[in-house]
Each structure stands twice: as C-alpha cells, then as structure tokens.
Short mmCIF file of C-alpha atoms and ligand atoms in Angstrom, two decimals:
data_model
loop_
_atom_site.label_atom_id
_atom_site.label_comp_id
_atom_site.label_asym_id
_atom_site.label_seq_id
_atom_site.Cartn_x
_atom_site.Cartn_y
_atom_site.Cartn_z
CA MET A 1 0.01 0.10 0.11
CA THR A 2 1.20 3.32 -1.03
CA THR A 3 -0.10 7.03 0.76
CA CYS A 4 0.65 10.07 -0.21
CA SER A 5 -1.01 13.51 1.03
CA ALA A 6 -1.39 16.75 -0.95
CA PRO A 7 -2.19 20.17 0.47
CA GLY A 8 -4.63 22.92 -0.08
CA LYS A 9 -3.45 26.70 -1.28
CA ILE A 10 -4.33 30.24 -0.82
CA TYR A 11 -4.53 33.11 -3.29
CA LEU A 12 -2.11 35.48 -1.87
CA PHE A 13 -2.88 37.74 -4.93
CA GLY A 14 -4.42 38.04 -7.78
CA GLU A 15 -7.04 35.63 -7.99
CA HIS A 16 -9.96 36.33 -10.62
CA ALA A 17 -7.37 38.77 -12.51
CA VAL A 18 -5.21 35.72 -13.47
CA VAL A 19 -8.01 35.10 -15.61
CA TYR A 20 -7.29 37.54 -17.82
CA GLY A 21 -3.60 36.74 -17.79
CA GLU A 22 -2.73 38.89 -15.17
CA SER A 23 0.10 37.34 -12.28
CA ALA A 24 -1.17 35.53 -8.98
CA LEU A 25 0.43 34.76 -6.19
CA ALA A 26 -0.65 31.34 -4.49
CA CYS A 27 0.44 29.42 -1.56
CA ALA A 28 0.12 25.98 -0.21
CA VAL A 29 -0.52 25.35 3.21
CA GLU A 30 -0.51 22.47 5.70
CA LEU A 31 -4.51 21.12 5.32
CA ARG A 32 -3.83 17.89 3.22
CA THR A 33 -5.87 15.14 1.61
CA HIS A 34 -4.32 11.43 2.57
CA VAL A 35 -5.06 8.93 -0.22
CA SER A 36 -4.00 5.60 0.21
CA ALA A 37 -3.77 3.54 -2.94
CA LYS A 38 -3.41 -0.92 -2.86
CA LYS A 39 -3.65 -2.98 -5.51
CA SER A 40 -7.03 -5.21 -5.38
CA ASP A 41 -9.02 -7.26 -7.08
CA SER A 42 -11.32 -4.60 -8.56
CA VAL A 43 -11.88 -1.02 -8.16
CA LYS A 44 -12.88 0.85 -4.97
CA ILE A 45 -13.14 3.97 -3.62
CA THR A 46 -13.66 4.74 0.38
CA SER A 47 -14.17 8.45 1.99
CA LYS A 48 -16.42 9.77 4.23
CA ILE A 49 -18.83 9.87 1.03
CA GLY A 50 -18.90 6.00 1.41
CA THR A 51 -17.21 3.19 -0.53
CA THR A 52 -17.99 3.42 -4.51
CA GLY A 53 -16.48 1.63 -7.34
CA LEU A 54 -15.52 3.90 -10.07
CA ASN A 55 -18.54 6.33 -9.44
CA PHE A 56 -18.22 10.14 -11.47
CA ARG A 57 -21.13 11.76 -9.74
CA LYS A 58 -19.87 10.58 -6.29
CA HIS A 59 -16.19 10.81 -6.75
CA ALA A 60 -15.53 12.45 -9.61
CA TYR A 61 -12.03 13.49 -8.88
CA VAL A 62 -10.71 10.13 -7.92
CA SER A 63 -12.20 7.88 -10.39
CA SER A 64 -10.74 10.40 -13.43
CA ALA A 65 -7.25 9.72 -12.10
CA ILE A 66 -7.71 6.36 -11.72
CA ILE A 67 -9.05 5.86 -15.83
CA LYS A 68 -6.20 8.50 -16.66
CA LEU A 69 -3.91 5.89 -15.15
CA GLY A 70 -5.06 3.42 -16.72
CA VAL A 71 -5.51 1.05 -13.47
CA LYS A 72 -8.61 -1.29 -13.05
CA ASP A 73 -7.48 -2.85 -10.08
CA VAL A 74 -7.26 -0.85 -7.37
CA ALA A 75 -8.38 0.12 -3.71
CA VAL A 76 -7.99 3.86 -2.98
CA LYS A 77 -8.69 5.34 0.56
CA ILE A 78 -9.53 9.11 1.10
CA THR A 79 -9.48 11.40 4.23
CA SER A 80 -8.79 15.16 4.10
CA ASP A 81 -8.27 18.00 6.54
CA ILE A 82 -9.22 20.32 3.41
CA PRO A 83 -12.84 22.04 3.74
CA ILE A 84 -14.82 21.18 -0.04
CA GLY A 85 -15.12 23.51 -2.41
CA SER A 86 -14.29 26.95 -0.40
CA GLY A 87 -11.03 28.23 -2.26
CA LEU A 88 -8.81 26.14 -0.79
CA GLY A 89 -7.92 23.70 -3.66
CA SER A 90 -9.61 21.10 -2.13
CA SER A 91 -10.73 18.73 -5.74
CA ALA A 92 -6.79 19.40 -6.65
CA ALA A 93 -5.41 18.05 -3.71
CA VAL A 94 -7.40 15.12 -3.57
CA THR A 95 -6.73 14.61 -7.54
CA VAL A 96 -3.23 15.04 -6.95
CA ALA A 97 -2.32 12.34 -3.84
CA THR A 98 -4.34 10.12 -6.00
CA LEU A 99 -2.26 10.49 -8.76
CA SER A 100 0.76 10.26 -7.20
CA ALA A 101 -0.38 7.10 -4.50
CA ILE A 102 -1.25 5.26 -7.93
CA ASN A 103 1.82 6.17 -9.26
CA ASP A 104 3.68 4.80 -6.49
CA GLU A 105 1.84 1.75 -6.05
CA TYR A 106 2.50 0.37 -9.56
CA SER A 107 5.66 2.24 -10.15
CA PHE A 108 4.51 4.15 -13.36
CA GLY A 109 7.94 6.83 -12.67
CA PHE A 110 5.76 9.81 -13.49
CA GLY A 111 7.67 12.84 -12.28
CA LYS A 112 5.87 15.97 -10.21
CA GLU A 113 5.37 17.60 -13.78
CA ASP A 114 3.57 15.08 -15.07
CA ILE A 115 1.39 14.75 -11.91
CA ALA A 116 0.21 18.69 -11.60
CA ARG A 117 -0.09 18.49 -15.38
CA MET A 118 -2.21 15.41 -15.41
CA GLY A 119 -4.36 16.78 -12.61
CA HIS A 120 -4.55 19.83 -14.37
CA GLU A 121 -6.10 17.89 -17.41
CA ILE A 122 -8.84 16.24 -15.07
CA GLU A 123 -9.76 19.39 -13.12
CA LEU A 124 -10.45 21.47 -16.59
CA ASP A 125 -11.92 17.86 -17.91
CA ILE A 126 -14.56 18.06 -14.71
CA GLN A 127 -15.32 21.54 -14.43
CA GLY A 128 -15.03 22.39 -17.77
CA ALA A 129 -12.45 25.21 -17.17
CA ALA A 130 -9.71 25.25 -14.22
CA SER A 131 -5.99 26.99 -13.66
CA GLN A 132 -3.41 25.54 -12.98
CA THR A 133 -2.67 27.16 -9.76
CA ASP A 134 -4.13 24.58 -7.77
CA THR A 135 -3.00 21.32 -9.12
CA PHE A 136 0.66 22.79 -9.52
CA VAL A 137 0.87 24.34 -6.27
CA SER A 138 -0.83 21.17 -4.66
CA THR A 139 1.42 19.22 -6.56
CA MET A 140 5.11 21.93 -5.70
CA GLY A 141 4.14 23.55 -2.57
CA GLY A 142 5.59 26.73 -1.44
CA VAL A 143 4.91 29.99 -3.15
CA VAL A 144 4.10 30.09 -6.88
CA GLU A 145 3.89 33.01 -9.01
CA ILE A 146 1.16 32.49 -12.00
CA PRO A 147 1.77 32.14 -14.65
CA SER A 148 5.05 32.26 -14.75
CA ARG A 149 5.60 28.98 -12.35
CA THR A 150 8.17 30.81 -10.14
CA LEU A 151 8.60 29.40 -6.86
CA MET A 152 9.90 30.75 -3.86
CA GLN A 153 9.64 29.85 -0.01
CA PRO A 154 6.30 30.51 1.86
CA PRO A 155 6.11 33.23 4.48
CA ASP A 156 7.48 31.71 8.26
CA CYS A 157 4.65 33.75 9.93
CA GLY A 158 0.93 32.45 11.18
CA ILE A 159 -1.65 31.92 9.06
CA VAL A 160 -5.66 31.73 10.16
CA ILE A 161 -8.20 30.68 7.42
CA GLY A 162 -11.40 31.89 8.49
CA ASN A 163 -14.91 29.83 6.26
CA THR A 164 -17.57 31.15 6.19
CA ARG A 165 -19.12 27.60 5.93
CA LYS A 166 -21.27 28.82 2.76
CA GLY A 167 -19.08 26.52 0.03
CA THR A 168 -17.84 28.07 -3.16
CA LYS A 169 -18.70 24.61 -5.59
CA SER A 170 -16.64 24.64 -8.83
CA LYS A 171 -20.03 25.49 -10.55
CA LYS A 172 -20.53 29.03 -8.18
CA THR A 173 -16.59 29.68 -9.51
CA ALA A 174 -17.64 29.74 -12.67
CA LYS A 175 -20.56 31.32 -11.94
CA LEU A 176 -18.74 34.42 -9.80
CA VAL A 177 -16.15 34.57 -13.12
CA LYS A 178 -18.78 34.96 -15.31
CA GLN A 179 -19.89 37.94 -13.24
CA VAL A 180 -16.80 39.43 -13.26
CA ALA A 181 -16.43 39.12 -17.00
CA ALA A 182 -19.73 40.90 -17.69
CA LEU A 183 -18.59 43.52 -15.62
CA LYS A 184 -16.28 44.24 -17.40
CA GLU A 185 -17.59 44.34 -20.24
CA GLU A 186 -20.26 46.66 -19.55
CA TYR A 187 -17.60 48.71 -17.77
CA PRO A 188 -14.32 48.19 -19.51
CA GLU A 189 -12.55 51.67 -18.81
CA ILE A 190 -13.74 51.24 -14.84
CA ILE A 191 -12.78 47.36 -14.19
CA ASP A 192 -10.06 46.60 -16.64
CA PRO A 193 -7.74 49.01 -14.44
CA ILE A 194 -8.81 47.46 -11.01
CA ILE A 195 -7.74 43.95 -12.93
CA LYS A 196 -4.39 45.11 -13.44
CA THR A 197 -3.73 46.62 -10.42
CA ILE A 198 -4.87 43.25 -9.05
CA GLY A 199 -2.00 41.48 -11.29
CA SER A 200 0.47 44.59 -9.76
CA PHE A 201 0.22 42.98 -6.17
CA THR A 202 2.50 39.81 -7.36
CA GLN A 203 5.45 41.71 -8.22
CA LYS A 204 5.86 44.14 -5.27
CA GLY A 205 4.10 40.64 -3.27
CA ARG A 206 7.78 39.01 -4.17
CA ILE A 207 9.90 41.25 -3.02
CA LEU A 208 8.44 42.21 0.69
CA LEU A 209 7.85 37.84 0.93
CA SER A 210 11.78 37.71 0.44
CA GLU A 211 12.35 40.91 2.78
CA LYS A 212 9.67 38.52 5.11
CA ASP A 213 7.82 41.95 5.86
CA TYR A 214 5.06 40.92 6.51
CA ASN A 215 3.14 43.91 7.63
CA SER A 216 3.53 45.25 4.11
CA LEU A 217 2.42 42.58 2.59
CA GLY A 218 -0.73 42.41 5.04
CA ARG A 219 -1.43 46.17 3.96
CA LEU A 220 -1.24 44.94 0.35
CA MET A 221 -3.50 42.46 0.74
CA ASN A 222 -6.05 44.54 2.45
CA VAL A 223 -6.10 46.32 -0.37
CA ASN A 224 -6.82 43.68 -2.89
CA HIS A 225 -9.62 42.18 -1.10
CA GLY A 226 -10.84 45.44 -1.56
CA LEU A 227 -10.70 45.29 -4.71
CA LEU A 228 -12.33 41.69 -5.15
CA ASP A 229 -15.25 43.46 -3.18
CA ALA A 230 -15.11 46.33 -6.09
CA LEU A 231 -15.53 43.84 -8.44
CA GLY A 232 -18.58 41.91 -6.63
CA VAL A 233 -17.28 38.95 -5.01
CA GLY A 234 -17.35 40.21 -1.65
CA THR A 235 -20.17 38.80 0.82
CA THR A 236 -21.36 39.80 4.12
CA GLU A 237 -19.95 37.12 5.51
CA LEU A 238 -16.58 37.17 4.12
CA SER A 239 -15.89 40.64 5.33
CA ALA A 240 -17.22 40.55 8.87
CA LEU A 241 -14.57 37.98 9.15
CA VAL A 242 -12.32 39.89 7.39
CA TYR A 243 -12.65 42.76 9.46
CA ALA A 244 -12.59 40.72 12.11
CA ALA A 245 -8.88 39.55 11.72
CA ARG A 246 -7.77 42.25 11.12
CA ASP A 247 -9.49 44.30 14.05
CA ALA A 248 -7.70 41.60 16.23
CA GLY A 249 -4.22 42.76 14.84
CA ALA A 250 -3.94 40.77 12.21
CA PHE A 251 -1.25 41.62 9.59
CA GLY A 252 -4.06 41.90 6.42
CA ALA A 253 -6.54 39.70 5.32
CA LYS A 254 -8.54 39.33 2.71
CA ILE A 255 -10.81 36.79 0.50
CA THR A 256 -9.32 33.56 -0.86
CA GLY A 257 -10.11 32.60 -3.96
CA ALA A 258 -13.61 33.02 -6.16
CA GLY A 259 -15.49 34.51 -3.21
CA GLY A 260 -19.60 34.70 -3.13
CA GLY A 261 -18.26 32.52 -0.21
CA GLY A 262 -15.84 29.79 1.00
CA CYS A 263 -12.66 31.23 2.32
CA MET A 264 -11.00 34.45 3.91
CA PHE A 265 -7.51 33.72 5.23
CA ALA A 266 -5.28 36.36 7.49
CA LEU A 267 -1.55 36.83 8.13
CA THR A 268 -0.94 37.37 11.72
CA ASP A 269 1.91 36.51 14.25
CA SER A 270 -1.03 35.66 16.94
CA PRO A 271 -3.35 33.03 15.54
CA LYS A 272 -5.10 32.30 18.63
CA LYS A 273 -6.35 35.40 19.17
CA THR A 274 -7.59 35.98 15.34
CA ALA A 275 -9.23 32.68 15.62
CA SER A 276 -11.30 34.03 18.48
CA ALA A 277 -11.86 36.97 16.46
CA ILE A 278 -12.85 34.63 13.20
CA LYS A 279 -14.95 32.70 15.51
CA ALA A 280 -16.56 35.32 17.33
CA ALA A 281 -17.93 36.94 13.94
CA GLY A 282 -19.37 33.59 12.83
CA GLY A 283 -16.55 31.63 10.68
CA GLU A 284 -15.26 28.02 11.42
CA ALA A 285 -11.49 29.30 12.43
CA ILE A 286 -8.78 27.18 10.89
CA ILE A 287 -4.88 27.59 12.26
CA THR A 288 -2.21 26.28 9.85
CA GLU A 289 0.80 26.97 8.06
CA PHE A 290 2.14 27.76 4.82
CA THR A 291 4.39 24.99 3.24
CA LYS A 292 7.20 24.09 1.30
CA GLU A 293 6.15 20.69 0.66
CA GLY A 294 3.89 20.01 -1.92
CA VAL A 295 2.92 16.00 -2.64
CA LEU A 296 4.12 13.90 -0.64
CA LYS A 297 4.38 10.01 0.08
CA GLU A 298 3.65 9.12 3.41
O1 PMV B 301 -11.87 29.58 -5.62
P1 PMV B 301 -10.97 28.62 -5.86
O2 PMV B 301 -9.51 27.97 -5.34
O3 PMV B 301 -11.34 27.84 -7.52
O4 PMV B 301 -10.18 29.99 -6.68
C1 PMV B 301 -10.50 30.72 -7.89
C2 PMV B 301 -10.02 31.71 -8.53
C3 PMV B 301 -10.32 32.71 -9.88
O5 PMV B 301 -8.82 33.11 -10.07
C4 PMV B 301 -11.49 33.53 -9.53
C5 PMV B 301 -10.43 31.47 -11.07
C6 PMV B 301 -9.25 30.45 -11.63
O6 PMV B 301 -9.34 29.78 -12.50
O7 PMV B 301 -8.53 30.95 -11.42
#
C-alpha cells in the first residue's frame, strides 16, 4: 500500500485577475488530503461519502485519476483536512494525491510535472474551466507565481483561515468568473484598470515576501481584498471575518479564491487571537501553516 498527501492552497494575491492573464501568487497550506492506494481485485473508492466503484458522480476526481492512469484493480482510501469547495483547492489536492499514490503503488515513474499536468487535465475535464494554479501548487508546494510558475519560499508567519461555511462549489466559481466578465464588458474603462491593479500586487508581493515584511504584505492584502469587493465577489460574511481578523491585530486579511462565500485568510503573528475573533464573527477558524512541501509520500 502507498499513501500520499497533497496540500490545499490560498491566494496571497491575484485571483480573478489571473483569468485575464495577470499575475497571481498562491501558496500551499498545511491542510492535506491523504490518499492510500493498494492493488486489489477491483476498483474500490472509500471516503467520508461512502464506498463506491468508479463513480463519476460521487467520486469524480478520484475516478478520473484512476482512468487517467489506466488501472483497473485498485483500492483507494481518502481522508482530508481541507474544507470542500471553499477556495482552498480541495479538488486539486485529492486529484494530485490520488495520481501520486497510484503512480507510486504501480511504479509508473511519472514525475511531479506529469502529476501536475494530469491533475490539471482532470480538473479541466470535470469543471469545464480551471486554472493550473491549484494542481500546480498542490504538487509543488511553497509559493508559486502564476503564470510564470516561479517557486518561492513561503512566509514564516502565522496564517488563520476563516470559513464562512457557505461553499463555493466549482459551478459557483464559474458563475463568479462570468459575473466579473459581465461587469468588465459593461464598464471596461472602470473594471480593466482594477484587474490590472490586482495583477500588479504580485511583483511587489514577491519582494515583500523575500524581505519577510509581513506588515506591508498584510496592508497590500487588505487593498487586494477591497478590489475584489469592488469586482462584486465579496459577501457580508466574508467581510465580517476579514474585519474581525484585522481588528484583532492581523497583518492583513482577504478573500481567497473565487469569493461569493467560501474562505478568507489572515496573516498574523498571534494566530489564537485572530482565530477567536473569526469565531466570534461567526466563522469556522482554522489555524494552519504555510508549507514548502507539495505532494508527499508518507
Ligand atoms: O475558488 P478557487 O480556489 O477555485 O479559485 C478561483 C480563482 C479564480 O481566479 C477566480 C478562477 C481561476 O480559475 O483562476
């Protein structure tokens, strides 16, 4: 039996703008999906949803990964710390961990680039549209600049994720991307500069990250959050968690991912205090860490 785990991710900067070719910075976080694969006499997939064979409705990503690698006789077990469909890359993590566990169990010899590419193909198949961000970050770990795929060291300060528990399933991501596109089409002279500005955080962010200047990084996250709000992807609940974290002294706080619900995160040097504030504002608080480790064999 082989067990692999793959991390979730947050966007430090640049979601939505990345759809228009602008830069973004995403970072892996130490919330993992663990997948074990064992040669067996038939396909068996077990997760908290239940046990199935190949099943594209209940276990779409895992079934697709099994088909992609052409195996007919594998038992796969999944456990995960990543809230599903809330902007933290849960589908990428389960896809990447499944591909890697089967790859190792059957000694197929695929490298990390292959795993990231196959993972992206699977997300594209299932979701219709998906950026390479989630699968690439989940495979490689650390901070990744998109679209250049430059890898950087993650921040060494604290991170707290706030979950509004109003999920952004993949369909909802597509809906929000369309909503921004419609606004952009109606008011290009107003929205285009906002998208450009969102794309410009990445370059500054890289420098601040290398200088470990978390105060300035946090201030820019706050500005990025305001611009995402301007694009119409914020919600009352997301803003409540963002302001609660800032009021509790976090360096900065913003939406991560598509918005419309889902998660926010805060950079902080006092995670417990930030987490209490997020809870008091009605969110689920998850204290975690940034990680340089992508997919791992356990
Ligand atoms: O909510 P997530 O983690 O699926 O992120 C969506 C990010 C967008 O920029 C809005 C869309 C994309 O595919 O890049």
